[in-house]
Coordinates of C-alpha atoms and ligand atoms in Angstrom, one line a residue:
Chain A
X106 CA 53.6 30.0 7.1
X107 CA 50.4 29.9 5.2
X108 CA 51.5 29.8 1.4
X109 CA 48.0 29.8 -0.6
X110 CA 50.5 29.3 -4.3
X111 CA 52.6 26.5 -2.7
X112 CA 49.0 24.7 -1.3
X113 CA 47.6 24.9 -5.0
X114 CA 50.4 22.7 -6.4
X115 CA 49.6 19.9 -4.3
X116 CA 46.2 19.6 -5.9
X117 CA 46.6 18.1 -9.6
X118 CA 43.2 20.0 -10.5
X119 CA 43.9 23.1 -10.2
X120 CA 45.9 23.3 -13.2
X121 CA 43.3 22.2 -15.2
X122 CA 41.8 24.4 -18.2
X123 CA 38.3 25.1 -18.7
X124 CA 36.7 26.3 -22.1
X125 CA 40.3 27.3 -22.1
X126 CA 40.9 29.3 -19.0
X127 CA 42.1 28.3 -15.9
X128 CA 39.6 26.5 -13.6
X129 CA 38.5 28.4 -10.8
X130 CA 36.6 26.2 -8.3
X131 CA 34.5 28.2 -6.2
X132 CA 32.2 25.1 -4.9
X133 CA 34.4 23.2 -2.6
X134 CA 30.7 23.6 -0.2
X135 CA 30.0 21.3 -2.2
X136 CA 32.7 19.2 -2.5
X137 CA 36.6 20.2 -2.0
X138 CA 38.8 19.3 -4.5
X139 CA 41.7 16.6 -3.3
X140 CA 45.6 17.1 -2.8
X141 CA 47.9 14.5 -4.6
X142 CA 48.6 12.9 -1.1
X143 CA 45.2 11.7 -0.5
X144 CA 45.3 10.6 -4.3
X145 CA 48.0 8.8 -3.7
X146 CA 47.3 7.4 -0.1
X147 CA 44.1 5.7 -1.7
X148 CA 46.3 4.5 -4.7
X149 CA 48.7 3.2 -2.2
X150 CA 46.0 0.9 -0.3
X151 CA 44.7 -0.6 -4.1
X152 CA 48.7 -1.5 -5.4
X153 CA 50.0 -2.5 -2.0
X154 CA 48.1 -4.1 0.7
X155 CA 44.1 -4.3 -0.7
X156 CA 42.4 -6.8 1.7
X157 CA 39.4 -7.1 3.6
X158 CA 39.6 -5.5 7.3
X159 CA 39.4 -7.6 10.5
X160 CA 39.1 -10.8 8.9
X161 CA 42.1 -11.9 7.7
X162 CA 45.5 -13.6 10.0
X163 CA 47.6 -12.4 6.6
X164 CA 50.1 -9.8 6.6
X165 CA 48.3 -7.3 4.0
X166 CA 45.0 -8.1 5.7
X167 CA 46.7 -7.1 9.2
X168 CA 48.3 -3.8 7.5
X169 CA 44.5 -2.8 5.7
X170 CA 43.4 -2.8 9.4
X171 CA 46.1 -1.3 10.7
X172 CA 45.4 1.8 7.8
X173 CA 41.9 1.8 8.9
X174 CA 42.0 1.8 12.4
X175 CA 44.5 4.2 12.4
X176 CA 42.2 6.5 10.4
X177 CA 39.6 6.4 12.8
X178 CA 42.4 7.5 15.1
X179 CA 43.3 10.5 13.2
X180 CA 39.4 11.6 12.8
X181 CA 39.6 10.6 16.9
X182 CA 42.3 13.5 17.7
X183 CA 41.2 16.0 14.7
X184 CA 37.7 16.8 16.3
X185 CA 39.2 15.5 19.8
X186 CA 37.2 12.9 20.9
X187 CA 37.6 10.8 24.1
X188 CA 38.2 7.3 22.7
X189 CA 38.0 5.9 19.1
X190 CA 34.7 3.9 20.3
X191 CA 33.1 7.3 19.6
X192 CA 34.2 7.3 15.6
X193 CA 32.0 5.4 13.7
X194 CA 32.6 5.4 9.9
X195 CA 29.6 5.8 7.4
X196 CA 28.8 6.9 3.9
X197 CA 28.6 10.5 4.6
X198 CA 27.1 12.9 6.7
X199 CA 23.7 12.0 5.3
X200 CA 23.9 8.2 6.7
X201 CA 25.1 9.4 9.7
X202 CA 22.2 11.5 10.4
X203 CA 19.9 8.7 8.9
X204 CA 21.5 6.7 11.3
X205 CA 20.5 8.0 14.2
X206 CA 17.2 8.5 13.0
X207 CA 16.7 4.9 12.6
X208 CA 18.6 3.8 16.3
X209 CA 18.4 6.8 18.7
X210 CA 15.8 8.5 17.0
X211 CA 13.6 5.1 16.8
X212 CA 14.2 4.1 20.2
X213 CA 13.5 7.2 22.1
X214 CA 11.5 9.4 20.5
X215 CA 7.7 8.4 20.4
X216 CA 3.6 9.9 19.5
X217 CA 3.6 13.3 20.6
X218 CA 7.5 14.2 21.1
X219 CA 9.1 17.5 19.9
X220 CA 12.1 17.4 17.5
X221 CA 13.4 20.7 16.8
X222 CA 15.5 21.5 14.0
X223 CA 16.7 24.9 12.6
X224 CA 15.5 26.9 9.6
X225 CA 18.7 26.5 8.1
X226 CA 19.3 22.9 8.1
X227 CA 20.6 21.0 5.3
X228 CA 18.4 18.8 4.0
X229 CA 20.2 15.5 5.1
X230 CA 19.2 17.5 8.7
X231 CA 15.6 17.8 7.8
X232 CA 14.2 15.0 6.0
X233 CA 15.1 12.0 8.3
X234 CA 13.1 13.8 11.1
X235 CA 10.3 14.8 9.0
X236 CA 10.3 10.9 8.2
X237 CA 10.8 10.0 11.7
X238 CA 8.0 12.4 13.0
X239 CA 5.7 11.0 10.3
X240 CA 6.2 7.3 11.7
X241 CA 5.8 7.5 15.5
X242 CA 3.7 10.9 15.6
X243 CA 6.0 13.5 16.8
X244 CA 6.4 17.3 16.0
X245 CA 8.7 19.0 14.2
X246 CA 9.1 22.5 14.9
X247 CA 11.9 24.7 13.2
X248 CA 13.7 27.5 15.3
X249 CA 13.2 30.5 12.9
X250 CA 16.1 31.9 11.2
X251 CA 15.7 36.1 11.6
X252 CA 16.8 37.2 8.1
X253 CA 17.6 40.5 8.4
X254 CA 20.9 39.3 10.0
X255 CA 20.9 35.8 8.7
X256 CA 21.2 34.2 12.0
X257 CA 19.3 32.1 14.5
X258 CA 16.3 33.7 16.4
X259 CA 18.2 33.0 19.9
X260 CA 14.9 34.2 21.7
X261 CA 12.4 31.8 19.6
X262 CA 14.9 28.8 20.6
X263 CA 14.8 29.4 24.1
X264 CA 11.3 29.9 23.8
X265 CA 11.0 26.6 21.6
X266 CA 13.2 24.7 24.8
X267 CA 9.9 24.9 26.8
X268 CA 8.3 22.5 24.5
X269 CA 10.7 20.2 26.1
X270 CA 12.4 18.6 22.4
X271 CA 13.5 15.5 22.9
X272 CA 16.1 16.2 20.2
X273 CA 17.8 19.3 18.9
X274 CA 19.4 19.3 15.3
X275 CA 21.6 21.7 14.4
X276 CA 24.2 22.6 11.5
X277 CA 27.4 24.3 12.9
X278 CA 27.8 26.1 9.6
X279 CA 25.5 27.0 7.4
X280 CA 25.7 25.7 3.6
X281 CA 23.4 28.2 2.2
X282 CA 24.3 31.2 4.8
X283 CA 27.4 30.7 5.7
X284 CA 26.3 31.4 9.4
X285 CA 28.5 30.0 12.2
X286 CA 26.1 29.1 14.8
X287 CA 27.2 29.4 18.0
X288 CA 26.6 25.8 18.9
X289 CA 28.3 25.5 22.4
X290 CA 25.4 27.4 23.4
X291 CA 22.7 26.0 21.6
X292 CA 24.0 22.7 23.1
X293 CA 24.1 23.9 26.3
X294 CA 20.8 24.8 26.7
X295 CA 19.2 22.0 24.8
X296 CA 21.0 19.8 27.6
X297 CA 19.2 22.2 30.5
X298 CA 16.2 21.4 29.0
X299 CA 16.9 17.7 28.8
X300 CA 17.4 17.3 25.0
X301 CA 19.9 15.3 23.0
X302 CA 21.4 17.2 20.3
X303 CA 22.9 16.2 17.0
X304 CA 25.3 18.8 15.1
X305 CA 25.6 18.7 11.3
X306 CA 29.4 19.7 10.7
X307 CA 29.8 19.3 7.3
X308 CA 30.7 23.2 6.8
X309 CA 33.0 23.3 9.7
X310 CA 35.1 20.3 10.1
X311 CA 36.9 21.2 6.8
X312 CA 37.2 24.6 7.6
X313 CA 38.5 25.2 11.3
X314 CA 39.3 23.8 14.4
X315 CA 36.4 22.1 16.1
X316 CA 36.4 20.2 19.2
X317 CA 33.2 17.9 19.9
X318 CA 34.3 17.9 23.8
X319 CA 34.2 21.5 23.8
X320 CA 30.6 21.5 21.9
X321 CA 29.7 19.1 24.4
X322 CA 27.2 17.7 21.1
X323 CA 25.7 14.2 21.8
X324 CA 25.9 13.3 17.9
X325 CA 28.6 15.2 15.5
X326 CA 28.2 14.2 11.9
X327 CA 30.3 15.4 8.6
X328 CA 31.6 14.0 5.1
X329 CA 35.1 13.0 4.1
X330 CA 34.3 14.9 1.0
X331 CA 34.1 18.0 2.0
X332 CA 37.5 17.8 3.8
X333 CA 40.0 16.9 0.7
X334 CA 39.1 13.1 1.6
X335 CA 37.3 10.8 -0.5
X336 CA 33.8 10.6 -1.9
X337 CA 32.0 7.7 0.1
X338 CA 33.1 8.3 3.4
X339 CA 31.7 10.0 6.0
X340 CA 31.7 10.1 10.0
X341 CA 29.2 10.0 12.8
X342 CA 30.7 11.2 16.1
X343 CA 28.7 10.3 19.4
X344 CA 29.1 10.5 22.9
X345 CA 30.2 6.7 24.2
X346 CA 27.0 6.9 26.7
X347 CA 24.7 7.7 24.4
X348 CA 25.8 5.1 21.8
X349 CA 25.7 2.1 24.8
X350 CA 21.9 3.0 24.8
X351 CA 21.2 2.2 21.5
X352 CA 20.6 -1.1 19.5
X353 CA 22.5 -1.7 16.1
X354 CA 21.7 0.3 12.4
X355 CA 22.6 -2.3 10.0
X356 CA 23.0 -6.2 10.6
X357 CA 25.6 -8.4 9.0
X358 CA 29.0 -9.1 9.1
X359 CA 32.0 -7.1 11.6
X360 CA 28.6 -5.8 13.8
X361 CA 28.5 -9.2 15.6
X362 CA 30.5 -10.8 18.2
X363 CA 28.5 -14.1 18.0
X364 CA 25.8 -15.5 15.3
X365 CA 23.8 -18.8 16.8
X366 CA 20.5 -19.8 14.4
X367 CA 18.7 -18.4 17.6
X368 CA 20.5 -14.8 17.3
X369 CA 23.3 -12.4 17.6
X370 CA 25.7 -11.1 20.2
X371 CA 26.3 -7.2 19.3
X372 CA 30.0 -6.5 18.6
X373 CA 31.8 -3.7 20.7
X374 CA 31.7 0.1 19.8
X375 CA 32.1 1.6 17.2
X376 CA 31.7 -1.9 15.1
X377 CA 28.4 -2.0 16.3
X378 CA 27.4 0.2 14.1
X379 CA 30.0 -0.8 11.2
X380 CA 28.2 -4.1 9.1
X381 CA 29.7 -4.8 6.2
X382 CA 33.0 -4.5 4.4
X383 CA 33.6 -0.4 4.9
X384 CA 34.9 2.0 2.8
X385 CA 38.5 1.1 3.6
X386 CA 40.6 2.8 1.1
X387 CA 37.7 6.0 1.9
X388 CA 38.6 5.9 5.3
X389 CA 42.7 5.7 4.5
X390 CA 42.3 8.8 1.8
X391 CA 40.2 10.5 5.1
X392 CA 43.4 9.9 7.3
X393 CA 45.8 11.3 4.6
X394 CA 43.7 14.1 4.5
X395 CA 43.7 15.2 7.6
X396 CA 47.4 15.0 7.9
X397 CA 47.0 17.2 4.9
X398 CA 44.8 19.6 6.8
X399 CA 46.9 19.3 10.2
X400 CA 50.1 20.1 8.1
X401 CA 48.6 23.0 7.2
X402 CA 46.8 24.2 10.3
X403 CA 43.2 24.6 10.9
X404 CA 44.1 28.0 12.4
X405 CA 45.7 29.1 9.0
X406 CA 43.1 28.1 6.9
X407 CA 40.4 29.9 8.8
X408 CA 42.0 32.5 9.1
X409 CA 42.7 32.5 5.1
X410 CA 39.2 31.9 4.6
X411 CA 38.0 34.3 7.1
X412 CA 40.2 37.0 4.8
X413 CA 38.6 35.8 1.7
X414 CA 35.3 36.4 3.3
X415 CA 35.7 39.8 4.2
X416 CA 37.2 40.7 0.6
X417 CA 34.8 39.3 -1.4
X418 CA 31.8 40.0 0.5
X419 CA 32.6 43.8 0.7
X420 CA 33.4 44.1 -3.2
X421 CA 30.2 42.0 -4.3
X422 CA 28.2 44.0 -2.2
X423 CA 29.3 47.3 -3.6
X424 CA 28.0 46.0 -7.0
X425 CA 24.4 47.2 -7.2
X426 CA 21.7 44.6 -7.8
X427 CA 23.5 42.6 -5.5
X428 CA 21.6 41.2 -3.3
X429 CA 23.2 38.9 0.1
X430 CA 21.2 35.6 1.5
X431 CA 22.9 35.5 5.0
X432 CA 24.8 37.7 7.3
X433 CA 26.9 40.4 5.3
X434 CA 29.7 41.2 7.6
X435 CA 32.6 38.7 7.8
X436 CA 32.0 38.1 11.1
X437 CA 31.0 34.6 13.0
X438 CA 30.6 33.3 8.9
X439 CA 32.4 31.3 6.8
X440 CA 33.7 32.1 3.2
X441 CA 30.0 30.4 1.9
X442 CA 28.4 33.6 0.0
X443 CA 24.9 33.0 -1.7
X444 CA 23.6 35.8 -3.7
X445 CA 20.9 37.0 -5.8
X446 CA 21.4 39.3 -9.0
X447 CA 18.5 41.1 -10.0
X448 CA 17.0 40.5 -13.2
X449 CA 19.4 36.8 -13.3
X450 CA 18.7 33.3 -12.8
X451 CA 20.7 31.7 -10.8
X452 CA 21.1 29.5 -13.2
X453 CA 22.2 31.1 -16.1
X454 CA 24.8 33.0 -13.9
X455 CA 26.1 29.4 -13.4
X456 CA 26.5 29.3 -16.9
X457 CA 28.0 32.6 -17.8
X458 CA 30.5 32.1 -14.8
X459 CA 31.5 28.5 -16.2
X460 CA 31.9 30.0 -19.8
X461 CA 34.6 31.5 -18.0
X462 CA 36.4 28.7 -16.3
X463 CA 34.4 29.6 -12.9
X464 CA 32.5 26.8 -11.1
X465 CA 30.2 28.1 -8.9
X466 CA 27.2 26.4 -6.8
X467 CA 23.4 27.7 -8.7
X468 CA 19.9 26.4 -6.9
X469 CA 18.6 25.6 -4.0
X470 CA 21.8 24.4 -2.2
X471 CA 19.5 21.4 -1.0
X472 CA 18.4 24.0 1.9
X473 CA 15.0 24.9 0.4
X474 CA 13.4 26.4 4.1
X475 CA 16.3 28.8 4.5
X476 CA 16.3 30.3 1.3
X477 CA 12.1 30.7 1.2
X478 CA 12.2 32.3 4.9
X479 CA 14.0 34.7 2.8
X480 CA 12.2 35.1 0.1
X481 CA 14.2 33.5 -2.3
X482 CA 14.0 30.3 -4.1
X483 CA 17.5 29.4 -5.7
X484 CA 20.7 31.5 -5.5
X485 CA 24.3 31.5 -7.2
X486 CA 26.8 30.3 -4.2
X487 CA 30.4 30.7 -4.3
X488 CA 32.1 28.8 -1.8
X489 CA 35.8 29.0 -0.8
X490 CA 38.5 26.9 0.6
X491 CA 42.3 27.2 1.5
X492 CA 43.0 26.9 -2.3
X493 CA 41.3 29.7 -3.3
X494 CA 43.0 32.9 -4.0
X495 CA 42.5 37.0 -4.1
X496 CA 43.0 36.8 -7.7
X497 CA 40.4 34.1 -8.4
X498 CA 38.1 36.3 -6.2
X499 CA 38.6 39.1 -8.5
X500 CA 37.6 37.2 -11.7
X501 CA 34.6 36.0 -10.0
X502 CA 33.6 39.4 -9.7
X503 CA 34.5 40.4 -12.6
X504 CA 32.2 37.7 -13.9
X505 CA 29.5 38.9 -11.7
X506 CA 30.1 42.7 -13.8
X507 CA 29.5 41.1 -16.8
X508 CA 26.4 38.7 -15.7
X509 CA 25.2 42.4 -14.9
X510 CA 25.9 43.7 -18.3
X511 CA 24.4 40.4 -20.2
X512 CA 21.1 40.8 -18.0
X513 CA 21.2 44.8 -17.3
X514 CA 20.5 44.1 -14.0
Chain B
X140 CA 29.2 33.9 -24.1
X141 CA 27.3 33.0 -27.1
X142 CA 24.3 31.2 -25.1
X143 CA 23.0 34.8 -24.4
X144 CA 21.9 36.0 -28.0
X145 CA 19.8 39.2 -28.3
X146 CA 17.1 37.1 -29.1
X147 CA 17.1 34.8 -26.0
X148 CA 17.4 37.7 -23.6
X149 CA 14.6 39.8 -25.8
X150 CA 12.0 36.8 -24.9
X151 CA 13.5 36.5 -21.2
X152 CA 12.8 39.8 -20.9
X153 CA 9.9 40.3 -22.8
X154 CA 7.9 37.1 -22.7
X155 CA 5.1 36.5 -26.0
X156 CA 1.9 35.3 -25.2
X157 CA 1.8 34.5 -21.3
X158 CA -1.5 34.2 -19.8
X159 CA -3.9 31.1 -19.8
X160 CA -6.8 30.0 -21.7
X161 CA -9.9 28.4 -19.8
X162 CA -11.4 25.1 -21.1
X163 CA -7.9 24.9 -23.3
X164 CA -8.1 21.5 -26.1
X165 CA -4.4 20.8 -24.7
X166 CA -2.8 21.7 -21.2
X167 CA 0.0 20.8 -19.0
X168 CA 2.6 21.8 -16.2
X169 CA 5.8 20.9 -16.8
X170 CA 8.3 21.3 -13.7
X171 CA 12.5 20.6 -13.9
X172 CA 12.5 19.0 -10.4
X173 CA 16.2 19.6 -11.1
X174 CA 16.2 23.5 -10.9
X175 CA 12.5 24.3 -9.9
X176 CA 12.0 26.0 -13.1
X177 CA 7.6 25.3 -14.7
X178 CA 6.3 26.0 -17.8
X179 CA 2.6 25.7 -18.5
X180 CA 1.0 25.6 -21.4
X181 CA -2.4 26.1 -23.1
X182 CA -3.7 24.8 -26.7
X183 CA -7.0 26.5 -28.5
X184 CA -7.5 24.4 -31.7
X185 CA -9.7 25.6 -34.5
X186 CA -10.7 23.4 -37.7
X187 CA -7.9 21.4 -36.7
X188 CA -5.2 24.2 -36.3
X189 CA -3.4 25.8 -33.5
X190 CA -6.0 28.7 -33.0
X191 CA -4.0 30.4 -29.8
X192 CA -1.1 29.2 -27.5
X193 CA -0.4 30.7 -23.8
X194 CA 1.3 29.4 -21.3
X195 CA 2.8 30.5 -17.9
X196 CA 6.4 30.1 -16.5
X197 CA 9.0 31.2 -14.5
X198 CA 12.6 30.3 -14.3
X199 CA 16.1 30.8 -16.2
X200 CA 16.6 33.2 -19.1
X201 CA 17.3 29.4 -21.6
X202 CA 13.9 27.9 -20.2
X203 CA 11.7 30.8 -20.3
X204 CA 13.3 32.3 -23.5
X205 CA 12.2 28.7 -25.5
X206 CA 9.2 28.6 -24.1
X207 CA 8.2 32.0 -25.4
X208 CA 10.2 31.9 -28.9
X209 CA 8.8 27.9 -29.1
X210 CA 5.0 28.8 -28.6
X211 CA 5.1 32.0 -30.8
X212 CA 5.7 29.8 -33.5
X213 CA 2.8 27.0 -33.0
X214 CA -0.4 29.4 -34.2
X215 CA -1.3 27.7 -37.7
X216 CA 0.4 24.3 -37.4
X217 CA -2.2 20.8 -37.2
X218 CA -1.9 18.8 -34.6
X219 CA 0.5 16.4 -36.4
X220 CA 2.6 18.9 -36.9
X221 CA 3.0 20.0 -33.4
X222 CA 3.5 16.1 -32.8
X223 CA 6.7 16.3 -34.8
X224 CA 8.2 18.9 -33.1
X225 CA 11.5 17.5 -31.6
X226 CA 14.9 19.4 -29.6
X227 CA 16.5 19.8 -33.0
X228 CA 13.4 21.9 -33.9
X229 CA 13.5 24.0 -30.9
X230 CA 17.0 24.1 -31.1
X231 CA 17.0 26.1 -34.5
X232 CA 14.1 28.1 -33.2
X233 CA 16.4 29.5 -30.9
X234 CA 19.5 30.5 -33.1
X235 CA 22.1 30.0 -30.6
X236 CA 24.2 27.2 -28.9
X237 CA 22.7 25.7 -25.9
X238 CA 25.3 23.9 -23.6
X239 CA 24.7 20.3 -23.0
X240 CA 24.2 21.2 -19.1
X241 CA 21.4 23.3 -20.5
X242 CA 19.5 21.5 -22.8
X243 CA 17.2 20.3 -20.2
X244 CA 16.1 24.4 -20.1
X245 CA 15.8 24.7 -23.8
X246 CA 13.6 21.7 -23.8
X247 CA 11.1 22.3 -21.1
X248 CA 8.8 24.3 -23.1
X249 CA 8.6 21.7 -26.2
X250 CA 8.1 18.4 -22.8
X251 CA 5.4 20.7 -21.8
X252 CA 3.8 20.7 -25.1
X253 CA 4.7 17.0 -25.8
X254 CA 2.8 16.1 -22.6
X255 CA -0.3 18.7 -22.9
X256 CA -0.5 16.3 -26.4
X257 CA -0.4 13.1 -24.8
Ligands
PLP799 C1 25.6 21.6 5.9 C2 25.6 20.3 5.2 N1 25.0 19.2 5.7 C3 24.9 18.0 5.1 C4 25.4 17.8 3.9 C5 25.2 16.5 3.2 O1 26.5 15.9 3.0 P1 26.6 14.5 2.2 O2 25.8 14.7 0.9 O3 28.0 14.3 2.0 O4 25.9 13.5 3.0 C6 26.0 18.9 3.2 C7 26.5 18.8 1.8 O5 26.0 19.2 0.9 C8 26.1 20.1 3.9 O6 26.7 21.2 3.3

């Protein structure tokens, strides 16, 4: 059984105080906040067994390999890959997309190629191309976002498909929406019109069950962060065939098999694409939290979220002045609700709201296209996860009544 | 929340002086690449005063607010004078706490002017 009060305790934040009132964190988009276990798990690696990874014939260097390999093993069955040669471990979901940029993207993209990207990328999903289009002379065309509805323009994409894209980038969820694309199909017909396609899943990994064989998506990438893991870690997912096509990202250490003065033999997937001492306690605190997350059930925590959603979306939207960026009904969303308030800056809302212990996303949202196709150029964002309750939804609205008041909107 | 005096959200509101002046003695456009919020201001001197002062913005209440309450209070100082102005200065201009997550706002007016001077 889903217990929202029982999950809270298991996340040493949440008692905090702010200004004096009890934090309500309403930007887990952002970042989510982390449950003691993953604290811990982290804690556990720096006491007990800190050594380097595949290096060492010692017994705490063999059990720091054995942590991190069996991370990438839990990532492996969470999102259901084939075979762990398919995990590879970065930063965060912004090297993973850089990553491909500079292998795949350098190596098979060329002057006068399409890339096509959606309105309502993330940046992370929109600069590397417009870097990588600027060097080798491709286009980058956007598939429009139609805002009435705050969802993709499924006609303009298929049309877009006859330009033949040699890639396809596309966020699952939406960061400044909360749209839930429906990715299967996108991928789908990106493939019958012979393009690769890279997902951003940043906004969905944490929140429900995904399953990358399902998607069918060449390149999958999302942040630890986001996910009650870590800060610095990060995954890129890709298809084993397409990542045997592609020379290495980095050089250095753990990405070689062989160094002679002359040059290198490549090490086997995913190391390949690994140089360098990695993030091993990031990857450990990853693992612990997806046990977290698994204990819990993906099922339950969309399905909590999906009810948050629907309550706080109809009561903010019964305030007047209130004004939505991205679809309204809590359907085929997640609980990611950007808003406008007339007459109030996003900005000082932020403030007002963290007066009262609140902590919610103001700006841009680092998705500057998808809020200027609508018109808009920051909003306030709440964002909510499987700690979040009814009652902290009610004082964020009861903030939003008194933004209202302060600004007579 | 005591960030939001009368005062602040009388100049939000109500905004002194916006416009432009052409052929201004001092200009400059001052952007928060942070939140995307601009002021602009303009500088008429006259025997060695501040003659007139407009400027252009948009943004949050803090940042616009300063800008207004700031340049309303420039017409009649020398040049030196608006070269001392610092954020303690603006700061009791304003007559309210600013947050230290929000100074940045409060300031942008007084960077504009500090630049348009440079
Ligand atoms: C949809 C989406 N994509 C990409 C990112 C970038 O994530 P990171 O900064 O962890 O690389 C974010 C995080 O803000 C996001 O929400």
């Amino acid at each position: 059984m889903f217990d929202v009060e029982k999950i809270r305790k298991d996340f040493p934040i949440l008692s905090r105080k702010i200004h004096g009132k009890p934090l309500v964190y309403l930007d887990s988009a952002a970042t989510s906040q982390k449950p003691l276990s993953v604290i811990e798990a982290t804690d556990k690696y720096y006491r007990e067994y800190n050594a380097n990874v595949h290096r060492g014939i010692y017994a705490i260097s063999e059990e720091a390999t054995a942590a991190y390999e069996g991370a990438r093993e839990k990532v492996r069955v969470f999102i259901n890959a084939q075979s762990v040669e398919e995990i590879i471990f970065t930063r965060n979901a912004t090297e993973s997309i850089n990553l491909v940029r500079f292998t795949w993207g350098k190596q098979f993209i060329g002057k006068g190629d399409v890339i096509l990207i959606s309105e309502m990328e993330h940046h992370s999903n929109i600069v590397p191309w417009q870097l990588l289009a600027k060097e080798v002379g491709a286009e980058l065309l956007y598939i429009p976002i139609n805002t009435e509805t705050g969802r993709l323009d499924q006609n303009a994409y298929k049309k877009l498909l006859g330009r033949k894209p040699k890639l396809v980038g596309i966020v699952h969820m939406s960061n400044a929406l909360g749209t839930l694309n429906p990715v299967q199909e996108v991928v789908r017909l990106a493939h019958e019109a012979g393009a690769v396609v890279i997902v951003d899943g940043c906004q969905s990994v944490p929140h429900m069950p995904v399953d990358v064989r399902d998607l069918d998506a060449d390149f999958f990438a999302f942040s630890g962060h986001k996910m009650l893991g870590p800060s610095g870690i990060g995954v890129l997912y890709g298809k084993k065939r397409v990542l045997e096509t592609m020379e290495p990202f980095l050089g250095g250490g753990d990405m070689i098999k062989e160094v002679t003065k002359e040059g290198a033999i490549w090490n086997d997937l995913p190391y390949k694409f690994e140089a360098g001492t990695p993030n091993v306690a990031g990857a450990i605190g990853l693992g612990a939290a997806i046990d977290y997350l698994k204990d819990v059930g993906m099922k339950n925590i969309w399905a909590h979220e999906q009810e948050m959603a629907k309550y706080t979306l109809k009561k903010l939207q019964a305030i007047s002045s209130v004004l939505i960026i991205g679809p309204r009904e809590a359907v085929d969303r997640g609980a990611v609700i950007s808003f406008a308030l007339q007459g109030a800056h996003p900005h000082d809302m932020a403030s007002i709201f963290d007066d009262a212990g609140i902590s919610i996303r103001a700006g841009h949202l680092c998705a500057q296209p998808a809020l200027a196709v609508h018109g808009v150029d920051a909003v306030a964002r709440a964002s909510f996860y499987l700690y979040n309750t009814k009652e902290e939804a009610d004082r964020f609205l009861k903030t939003v009544q008194k933004v209202k008041k302060i600004f007579g909107s | 929340m005591n960030m939001y005096q009368e005062n602040i959200l009388d100049h939000y509101k109500h905004p002194r002086n916006k416009g432009k002046i052409e052929g201004a003695d001092f200009q400059h456009r001052e952007p928060n690449p942070l939140c995307g919020d601009v002021v602009e201001v303009y500088v008429q001197m006259d025997g060695g005063k501040v003659a007139d002062v407009k400027w252009e913005g948009a943004g949050c209440a803090i940042s616009q607010a300063s800008a207004s309450i700031l340049f309303e209070s420039l017409v009649g100082k020398t040049e030196t004078e608006l070269r001392k102005l610092n954020t303690e200065g603006v700061l009791t201009l304003l007559q309210t706490s600013v947050n230290p997550a929000r100074l940045k706002c409060a300031t942008l007016g007084l960077v504009a002017l500090q630049k348009a001077l440079k």
